[in-house]
mmCIF file of C-alpha atoms in Angstrom:
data_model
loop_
_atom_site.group_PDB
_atom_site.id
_atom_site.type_symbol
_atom_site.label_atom_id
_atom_site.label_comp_id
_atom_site.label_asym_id
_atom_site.label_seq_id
_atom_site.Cartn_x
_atom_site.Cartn_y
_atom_site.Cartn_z
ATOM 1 C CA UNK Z 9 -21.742 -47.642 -27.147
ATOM 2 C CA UNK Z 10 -19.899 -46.042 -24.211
ATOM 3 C CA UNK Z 11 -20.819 -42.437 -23.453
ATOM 4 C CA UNK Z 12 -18.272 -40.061 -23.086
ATOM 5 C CA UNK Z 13 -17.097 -37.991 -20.295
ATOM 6 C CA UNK Z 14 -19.494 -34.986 -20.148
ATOM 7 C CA UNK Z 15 -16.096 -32.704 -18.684
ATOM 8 C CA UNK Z 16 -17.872 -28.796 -19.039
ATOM 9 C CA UNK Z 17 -19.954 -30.545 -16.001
ATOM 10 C CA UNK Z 18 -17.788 -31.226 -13.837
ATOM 11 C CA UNK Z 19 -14.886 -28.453 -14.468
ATOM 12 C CA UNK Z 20 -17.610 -25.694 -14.211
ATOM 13 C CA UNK Z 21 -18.739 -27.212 -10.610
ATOM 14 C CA UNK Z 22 -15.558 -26.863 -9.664
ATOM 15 C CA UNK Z 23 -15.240 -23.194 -10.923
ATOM 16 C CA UNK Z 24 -18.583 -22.483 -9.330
ATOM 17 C CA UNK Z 25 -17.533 -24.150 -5.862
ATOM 18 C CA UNK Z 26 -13.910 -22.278 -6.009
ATOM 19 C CA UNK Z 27 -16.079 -18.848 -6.759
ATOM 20 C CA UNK Z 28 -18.027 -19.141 -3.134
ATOM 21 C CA UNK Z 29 -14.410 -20.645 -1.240
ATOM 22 C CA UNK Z 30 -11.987 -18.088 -2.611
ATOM 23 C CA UNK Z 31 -14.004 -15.441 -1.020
ATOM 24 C CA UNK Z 32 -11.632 -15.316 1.921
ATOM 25 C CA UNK Z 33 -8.143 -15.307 -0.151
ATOM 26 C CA UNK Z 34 -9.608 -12.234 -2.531
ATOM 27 C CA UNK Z 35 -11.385 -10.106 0.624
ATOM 28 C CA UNK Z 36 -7.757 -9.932 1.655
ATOM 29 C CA UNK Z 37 -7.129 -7.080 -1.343
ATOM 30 C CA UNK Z 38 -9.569 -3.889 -1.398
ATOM 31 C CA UNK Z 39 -9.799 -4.239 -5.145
ATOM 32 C CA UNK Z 40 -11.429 -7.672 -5.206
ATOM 33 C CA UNK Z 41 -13.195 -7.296 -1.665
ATOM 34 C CA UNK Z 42 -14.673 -3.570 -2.039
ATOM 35 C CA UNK Z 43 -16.603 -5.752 -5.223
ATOM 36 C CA UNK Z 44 -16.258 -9.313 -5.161
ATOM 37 C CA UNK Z 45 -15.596 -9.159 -9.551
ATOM 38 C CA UNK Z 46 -13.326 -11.832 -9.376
ATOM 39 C CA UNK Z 47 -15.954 -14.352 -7.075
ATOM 40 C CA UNK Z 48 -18.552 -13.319 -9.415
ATOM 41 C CA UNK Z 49 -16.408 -13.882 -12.525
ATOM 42 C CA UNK Z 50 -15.729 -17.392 -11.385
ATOM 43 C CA UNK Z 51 -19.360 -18.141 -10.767
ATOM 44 C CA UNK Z 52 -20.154 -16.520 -14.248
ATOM 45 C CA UNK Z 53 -17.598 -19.115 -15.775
ATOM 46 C CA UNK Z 54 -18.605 -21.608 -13.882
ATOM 47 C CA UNK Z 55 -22.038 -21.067 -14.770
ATOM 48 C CA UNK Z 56 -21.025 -21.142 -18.862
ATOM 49 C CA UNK Z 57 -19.603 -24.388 -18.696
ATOM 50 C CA UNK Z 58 -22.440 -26.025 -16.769
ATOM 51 C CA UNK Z 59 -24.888 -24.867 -19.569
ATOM 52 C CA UNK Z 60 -22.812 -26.064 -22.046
ATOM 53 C CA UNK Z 61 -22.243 -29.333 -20.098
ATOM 54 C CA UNK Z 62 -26.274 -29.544 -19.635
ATOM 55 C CA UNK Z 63 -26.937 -28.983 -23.290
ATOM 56 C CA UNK Z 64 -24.641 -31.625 -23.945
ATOM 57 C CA UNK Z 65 -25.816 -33.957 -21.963
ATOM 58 C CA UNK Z 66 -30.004 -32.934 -22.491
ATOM 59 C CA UNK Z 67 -29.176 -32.960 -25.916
ATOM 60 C CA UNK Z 68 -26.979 -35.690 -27.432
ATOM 61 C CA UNK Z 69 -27.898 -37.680 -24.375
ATOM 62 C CA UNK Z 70 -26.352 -40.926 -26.439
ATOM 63 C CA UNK Z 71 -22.976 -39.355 -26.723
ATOM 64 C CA UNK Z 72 -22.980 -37.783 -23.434
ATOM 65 C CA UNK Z 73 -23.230 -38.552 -19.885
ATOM 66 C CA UNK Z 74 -24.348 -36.255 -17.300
ATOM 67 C CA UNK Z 75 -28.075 -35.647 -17.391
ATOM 68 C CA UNK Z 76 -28.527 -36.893 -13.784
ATOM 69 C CA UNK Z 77 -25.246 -35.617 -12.147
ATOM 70 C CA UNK Z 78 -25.556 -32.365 -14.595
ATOM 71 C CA UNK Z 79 -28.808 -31.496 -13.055
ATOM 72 C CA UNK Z 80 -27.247 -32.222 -9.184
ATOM 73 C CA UNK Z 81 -24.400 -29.874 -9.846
ATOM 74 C CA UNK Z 82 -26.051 -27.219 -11.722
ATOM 75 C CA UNK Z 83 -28.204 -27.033 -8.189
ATOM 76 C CA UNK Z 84 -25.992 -27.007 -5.777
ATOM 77 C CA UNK Z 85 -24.139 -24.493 -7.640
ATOM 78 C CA UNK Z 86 -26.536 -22.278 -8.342
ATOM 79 C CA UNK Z 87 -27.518 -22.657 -4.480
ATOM 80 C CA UNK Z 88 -23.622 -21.965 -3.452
ATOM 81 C CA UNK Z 89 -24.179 -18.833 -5.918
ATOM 82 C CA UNK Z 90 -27.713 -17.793 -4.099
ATOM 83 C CA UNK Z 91 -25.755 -18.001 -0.314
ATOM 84 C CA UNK Z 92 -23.197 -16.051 -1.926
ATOM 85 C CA UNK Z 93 -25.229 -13.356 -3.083
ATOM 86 C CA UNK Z 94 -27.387 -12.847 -0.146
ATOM 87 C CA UNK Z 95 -24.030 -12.781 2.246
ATOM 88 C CA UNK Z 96 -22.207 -10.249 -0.085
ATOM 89 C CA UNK Z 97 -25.049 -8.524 -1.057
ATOM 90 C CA UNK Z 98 -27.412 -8.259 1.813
ATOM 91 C CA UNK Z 99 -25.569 -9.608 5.763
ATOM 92 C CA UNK Z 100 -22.547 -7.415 4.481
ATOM 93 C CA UNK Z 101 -24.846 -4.254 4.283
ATOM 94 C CA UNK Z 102 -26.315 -4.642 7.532
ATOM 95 C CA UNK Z 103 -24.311 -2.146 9.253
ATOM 96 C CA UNK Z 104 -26.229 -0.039 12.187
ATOM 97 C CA UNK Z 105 -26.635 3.795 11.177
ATOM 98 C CA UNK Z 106 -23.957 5.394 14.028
ATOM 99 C CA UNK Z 107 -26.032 8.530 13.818
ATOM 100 C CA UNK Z 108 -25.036 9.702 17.068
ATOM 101 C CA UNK Z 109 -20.989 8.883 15.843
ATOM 102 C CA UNK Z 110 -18.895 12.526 16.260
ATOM 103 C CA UNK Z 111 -19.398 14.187 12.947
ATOM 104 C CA UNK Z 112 -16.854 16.230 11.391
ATOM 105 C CA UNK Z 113 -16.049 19.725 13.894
ATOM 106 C CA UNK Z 114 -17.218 17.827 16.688
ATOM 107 C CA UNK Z 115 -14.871 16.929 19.732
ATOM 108 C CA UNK Z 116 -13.630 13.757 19.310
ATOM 109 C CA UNK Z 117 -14.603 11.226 22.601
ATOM 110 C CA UNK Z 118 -11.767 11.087 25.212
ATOM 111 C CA UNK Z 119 -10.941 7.578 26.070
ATOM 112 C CA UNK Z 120 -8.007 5.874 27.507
ATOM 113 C CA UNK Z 121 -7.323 1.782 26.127
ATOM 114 C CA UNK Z 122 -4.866 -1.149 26.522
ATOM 115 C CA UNK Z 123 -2.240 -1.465 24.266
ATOM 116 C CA UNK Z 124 -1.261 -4.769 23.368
ATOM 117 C CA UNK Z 125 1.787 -4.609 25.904
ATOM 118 C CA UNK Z 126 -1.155 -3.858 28.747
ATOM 119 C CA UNK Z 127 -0.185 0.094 28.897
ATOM 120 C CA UNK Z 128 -2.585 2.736 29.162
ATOM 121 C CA UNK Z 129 -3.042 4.525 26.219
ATOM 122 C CA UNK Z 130 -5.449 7.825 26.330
ATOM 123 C CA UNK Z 131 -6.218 9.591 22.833
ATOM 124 C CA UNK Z 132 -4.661 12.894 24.654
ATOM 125 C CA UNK Z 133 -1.901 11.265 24.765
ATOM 126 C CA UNK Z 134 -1.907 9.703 21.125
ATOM 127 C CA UNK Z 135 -2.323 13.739 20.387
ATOM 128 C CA UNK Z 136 0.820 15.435 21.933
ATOM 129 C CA UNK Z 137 3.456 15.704 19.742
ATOM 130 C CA UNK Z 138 1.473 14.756 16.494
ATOM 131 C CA UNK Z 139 -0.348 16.578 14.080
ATOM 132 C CA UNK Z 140 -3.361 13.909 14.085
ATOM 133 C CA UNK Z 141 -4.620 10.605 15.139
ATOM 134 C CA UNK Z 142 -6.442 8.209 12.859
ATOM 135 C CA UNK Z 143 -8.980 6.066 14.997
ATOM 136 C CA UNK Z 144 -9.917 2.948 12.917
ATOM 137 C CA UNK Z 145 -12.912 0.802 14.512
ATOM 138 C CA UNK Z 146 -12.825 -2.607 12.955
ATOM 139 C CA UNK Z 147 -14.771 -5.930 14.015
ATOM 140 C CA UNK Z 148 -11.817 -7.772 15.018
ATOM 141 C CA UNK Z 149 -10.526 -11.494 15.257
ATOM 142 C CA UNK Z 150 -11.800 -12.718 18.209
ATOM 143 C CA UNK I 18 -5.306 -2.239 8.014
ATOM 144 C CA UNK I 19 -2.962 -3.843 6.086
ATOM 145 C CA UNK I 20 -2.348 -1.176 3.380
ATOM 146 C CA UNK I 21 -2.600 1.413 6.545
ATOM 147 C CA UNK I 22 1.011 -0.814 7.309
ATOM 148 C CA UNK I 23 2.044 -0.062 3.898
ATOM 149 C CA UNK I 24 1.595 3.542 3.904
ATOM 150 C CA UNK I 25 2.816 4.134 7.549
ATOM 151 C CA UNK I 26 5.854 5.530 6.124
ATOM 152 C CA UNK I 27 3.627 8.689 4.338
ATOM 153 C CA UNK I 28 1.676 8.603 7.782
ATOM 154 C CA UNK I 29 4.518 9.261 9.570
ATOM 155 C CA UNK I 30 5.717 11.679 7.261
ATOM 156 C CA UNK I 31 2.592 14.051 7.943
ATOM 157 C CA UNK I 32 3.010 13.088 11.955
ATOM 158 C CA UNK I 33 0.094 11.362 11.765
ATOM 159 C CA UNK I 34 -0.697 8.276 14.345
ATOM 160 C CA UNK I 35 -2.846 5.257 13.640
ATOM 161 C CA UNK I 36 -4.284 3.184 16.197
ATOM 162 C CA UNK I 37 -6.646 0.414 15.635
ATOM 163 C CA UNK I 38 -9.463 -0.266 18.121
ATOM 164 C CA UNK I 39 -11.713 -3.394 18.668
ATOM 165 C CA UNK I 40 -13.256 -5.408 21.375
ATOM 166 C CA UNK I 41 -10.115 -7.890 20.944
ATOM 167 C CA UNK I 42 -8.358 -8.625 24.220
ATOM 168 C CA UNK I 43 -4.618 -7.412 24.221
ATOM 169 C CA UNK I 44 -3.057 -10.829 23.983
ATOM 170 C CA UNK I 45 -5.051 -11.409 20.689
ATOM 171 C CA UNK I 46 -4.043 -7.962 19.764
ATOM 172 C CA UNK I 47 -0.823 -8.714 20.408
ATOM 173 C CA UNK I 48 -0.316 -11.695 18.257
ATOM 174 C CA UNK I 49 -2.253 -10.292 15.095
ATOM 175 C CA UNK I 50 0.199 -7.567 15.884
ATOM 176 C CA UNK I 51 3.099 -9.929 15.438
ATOM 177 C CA UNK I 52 1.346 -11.917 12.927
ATOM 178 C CA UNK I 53 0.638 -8.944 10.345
ATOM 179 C CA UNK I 54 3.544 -7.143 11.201
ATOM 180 C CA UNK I 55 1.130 -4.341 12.098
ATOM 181 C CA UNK I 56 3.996 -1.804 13.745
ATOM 182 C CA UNK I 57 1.177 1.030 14.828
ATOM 183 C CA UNK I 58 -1.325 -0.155 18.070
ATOM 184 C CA UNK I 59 -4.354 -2.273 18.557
ATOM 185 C CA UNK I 60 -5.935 -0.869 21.538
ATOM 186 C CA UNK I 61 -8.482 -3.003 23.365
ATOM 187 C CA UNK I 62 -12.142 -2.294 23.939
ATOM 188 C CA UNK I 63 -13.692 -5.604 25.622
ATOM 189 C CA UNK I 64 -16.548 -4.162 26.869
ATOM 190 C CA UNK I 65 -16.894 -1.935 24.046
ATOM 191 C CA UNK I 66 -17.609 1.019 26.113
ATOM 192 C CA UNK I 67 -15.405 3.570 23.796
ATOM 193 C CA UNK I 68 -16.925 1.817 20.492
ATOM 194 C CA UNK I 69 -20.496 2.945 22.317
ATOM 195 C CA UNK I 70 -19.146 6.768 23.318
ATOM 196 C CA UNK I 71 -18.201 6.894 19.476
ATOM 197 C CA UNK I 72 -21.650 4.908 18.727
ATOM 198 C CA UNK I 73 -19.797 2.341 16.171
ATOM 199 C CA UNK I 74 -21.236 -0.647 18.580
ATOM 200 C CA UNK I 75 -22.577 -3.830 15.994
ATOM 201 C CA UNK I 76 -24.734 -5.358 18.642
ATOM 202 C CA UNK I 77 -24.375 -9.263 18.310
ATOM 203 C CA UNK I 78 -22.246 -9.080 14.732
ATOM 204 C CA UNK I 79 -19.767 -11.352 16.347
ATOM 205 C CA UNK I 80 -20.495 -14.979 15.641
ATOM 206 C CA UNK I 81 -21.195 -16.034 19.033
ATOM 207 C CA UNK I 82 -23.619 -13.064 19.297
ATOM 208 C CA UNK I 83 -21.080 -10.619 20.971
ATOM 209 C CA UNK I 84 -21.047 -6.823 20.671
ATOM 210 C CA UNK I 85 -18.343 -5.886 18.709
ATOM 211 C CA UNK I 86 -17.476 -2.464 16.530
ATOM 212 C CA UNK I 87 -18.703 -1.845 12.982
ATOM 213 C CA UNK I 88 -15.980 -0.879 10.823
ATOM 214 C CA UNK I 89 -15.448 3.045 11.206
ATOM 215 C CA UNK I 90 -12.153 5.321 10.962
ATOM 216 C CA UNK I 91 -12.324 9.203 12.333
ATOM 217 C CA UNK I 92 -9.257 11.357 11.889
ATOM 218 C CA UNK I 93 -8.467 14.027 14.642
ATOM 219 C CA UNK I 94 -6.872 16.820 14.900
ATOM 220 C CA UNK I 95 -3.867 17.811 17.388
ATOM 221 C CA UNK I 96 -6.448 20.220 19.169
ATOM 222 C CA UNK I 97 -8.687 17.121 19.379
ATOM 223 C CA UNK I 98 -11.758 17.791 16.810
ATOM 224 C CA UNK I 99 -12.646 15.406 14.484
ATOM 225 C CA UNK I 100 -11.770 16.115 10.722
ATOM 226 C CA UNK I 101 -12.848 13.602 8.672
ATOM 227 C CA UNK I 102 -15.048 10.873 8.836
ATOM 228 C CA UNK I 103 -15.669 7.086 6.893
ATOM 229 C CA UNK I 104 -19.020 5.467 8.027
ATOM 230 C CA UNK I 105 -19.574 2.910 5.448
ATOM 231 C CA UNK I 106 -22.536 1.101 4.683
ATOM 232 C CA UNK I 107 -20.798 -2.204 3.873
ATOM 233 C CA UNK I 108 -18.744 -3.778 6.055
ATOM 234 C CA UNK I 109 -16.030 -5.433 3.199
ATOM 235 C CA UNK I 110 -15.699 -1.747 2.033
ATOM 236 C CA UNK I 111 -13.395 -0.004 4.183
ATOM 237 C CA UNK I 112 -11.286 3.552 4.179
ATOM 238 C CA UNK I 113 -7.983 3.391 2.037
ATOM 239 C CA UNK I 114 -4.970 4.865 3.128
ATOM 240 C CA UNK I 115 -4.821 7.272 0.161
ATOM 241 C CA UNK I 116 -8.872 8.514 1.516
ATOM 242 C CA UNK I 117 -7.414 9.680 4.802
ATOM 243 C CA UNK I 118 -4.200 11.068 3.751
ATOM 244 C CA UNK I 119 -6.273 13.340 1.212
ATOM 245 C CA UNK I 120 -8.534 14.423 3.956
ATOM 246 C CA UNK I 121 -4.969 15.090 6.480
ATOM 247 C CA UNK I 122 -3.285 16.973 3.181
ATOM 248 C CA UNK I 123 -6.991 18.987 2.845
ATOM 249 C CA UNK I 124 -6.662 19.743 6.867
ATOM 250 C CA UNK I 125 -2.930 20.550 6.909
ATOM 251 C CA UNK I 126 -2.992 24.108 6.446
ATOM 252 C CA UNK I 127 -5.243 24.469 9.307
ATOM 253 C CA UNK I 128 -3.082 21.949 11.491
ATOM 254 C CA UNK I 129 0.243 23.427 10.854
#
């Protein structure tokens, strides 16, 4: 008899793989990037149907296909989940301590940058005429 | 920075400027400029020297190793001190718009 087509397998790989690649699209919004819920909901339903795949295959192995491919996917998943975790969780938390950054009554560094037109910009001048200046560092696009 | 665009309106409102800084040479700034629509300035820091004075220098974060700045806002006052603050500890979590225009709306008194 023909097995059948163990699908759970193969449709929760492809969950699992999407949870690790849509990274990029969802840090684009604070409210999936300041916690990545909706990478680690796809890995968590990706997860589910690999299990149920795994069972189906480990245990009506004459029915179902998939206990050799089942066992390859539910690696390299859980291996795309374990790179995942340690970027998100640990590289994206190594951030130096600034403890000699101006704190809060401090005078703020004077500096004077390029603007994107090649003009001189000094934070003076950012300050006449307005009632504040909001300096945001960020990493950049190279 | 892109829901800093957003708000720009409520920024302006409380004459409040926003400038982004990063080691990114003007001619990149100026296309992610154009790109994102961003209608406030990206200054340029190549050799990082202003991202050291404010000690928000990454050393070798870029991907190539470079020196670039950790994410880090500071709002200032007209008389030049600095009011508020955002060092974060993670560099996906950043300041929201609505974070700094609470701290302006907590400073205004003082300011106006």
């Amino acid at each position: 008899m023909k097995r059948r087509w163990n699908w759970p397998i193969w449709l929760g790989f492809i969950v699992a793989v999407g949870g690790l690649f849509s990274y990029e699209f969802f840090a684009q919004f604070p409210i999936t990037r300041d916690f990545p819920w909706a990478n680690l909901l796809l890995f968590a339903i990706g997860a589910a149907l690999l299990l149920v795949g795994l069972f189906r295959a480990f245990g009506r192995p004459q029915v179902y296909r998939g206990k050799i491919f089942g066992s390859i996917f539910v690696t390299i998943s859980f291996l795309l989940f374990a790179f995942f975790a340690y970027e998100i969780f640990y590289v994206l938390r190594q951030v130096p301590l600034s403890s000699h950054a101006p704190r809060v009554g401090e005078k703020a560094p004077e500096f004077t940058l390029v603007d994107p037109n090649g003009r001189s910009v000094a934070l003076a001048d950012l300050l006449s005429g307005s009632k504040a200046v909001v300096l945001i560092f960020y990493r950049g696009f190279w | 920075m892109r829901s800093f665009q957003h708000r720009l309106s409520d920024f302006d409102a409380r004459g409040t400027r926003i400038v982004g800084i990063s080691v990114d040479p003007p001619e990149i700034n100026r296309r992610q400029s154009q790109k994102l629509r961003y209608s406030f300035p990206l200054l340029s820091d190549p050799r990082a020297e202003v991202i050291r004075r404010y000690d928000v220098l990454h050393p070798g974060a870029a991907p190539k190793g470079a020196d670039i700045a950790r994410p880090a806002e500071f709002l200032i006052d007209s008389s030049g001190m600095v009011r508020w603050v955002n060092l974060t500890e993670n560099i996906a979590v950043r300041s929201r718009p609505e974070q700094v225009l609470d701290a302006f709306d907590q400073i205004a008194p003082v300011v106006q």
